[in-house]
Coordinates of C-alpha atoms in Angstrom, one line a residue:
M1 CA 15.4 9.0 1.5
L2 CA 13.0 7.3 3.8
V3 CA 10.1 9.2 2.3
V4 CA 11.1 8.0 -1.2
V5 CA 11.3 4.4 0.0
Q6 CA 7.9 4.7 1.7
L7 CA 6.4 6.1 -1.5
V8 CA 7.8 3.4 -3.6
S9 CA 6.6 0.7 -1.2
F10 CA 3.1 2.2 -1.2
L11 CA 3.1 2.3 -5.0
M12 CA 4.3 -1.2 -5.3
M13 CA 1.7 -2.4 -2.8
R14 CA -1.0 -0.6 -4.8
L15 CA 0.2 -2.2 -8.1
I16 CA 0.3 -5.7 -6.7

């Protein structure tokens, strides 16, 4: 679960 959240956060940061 934590890994997924970290991945999503990383992707979001990259997009922004």
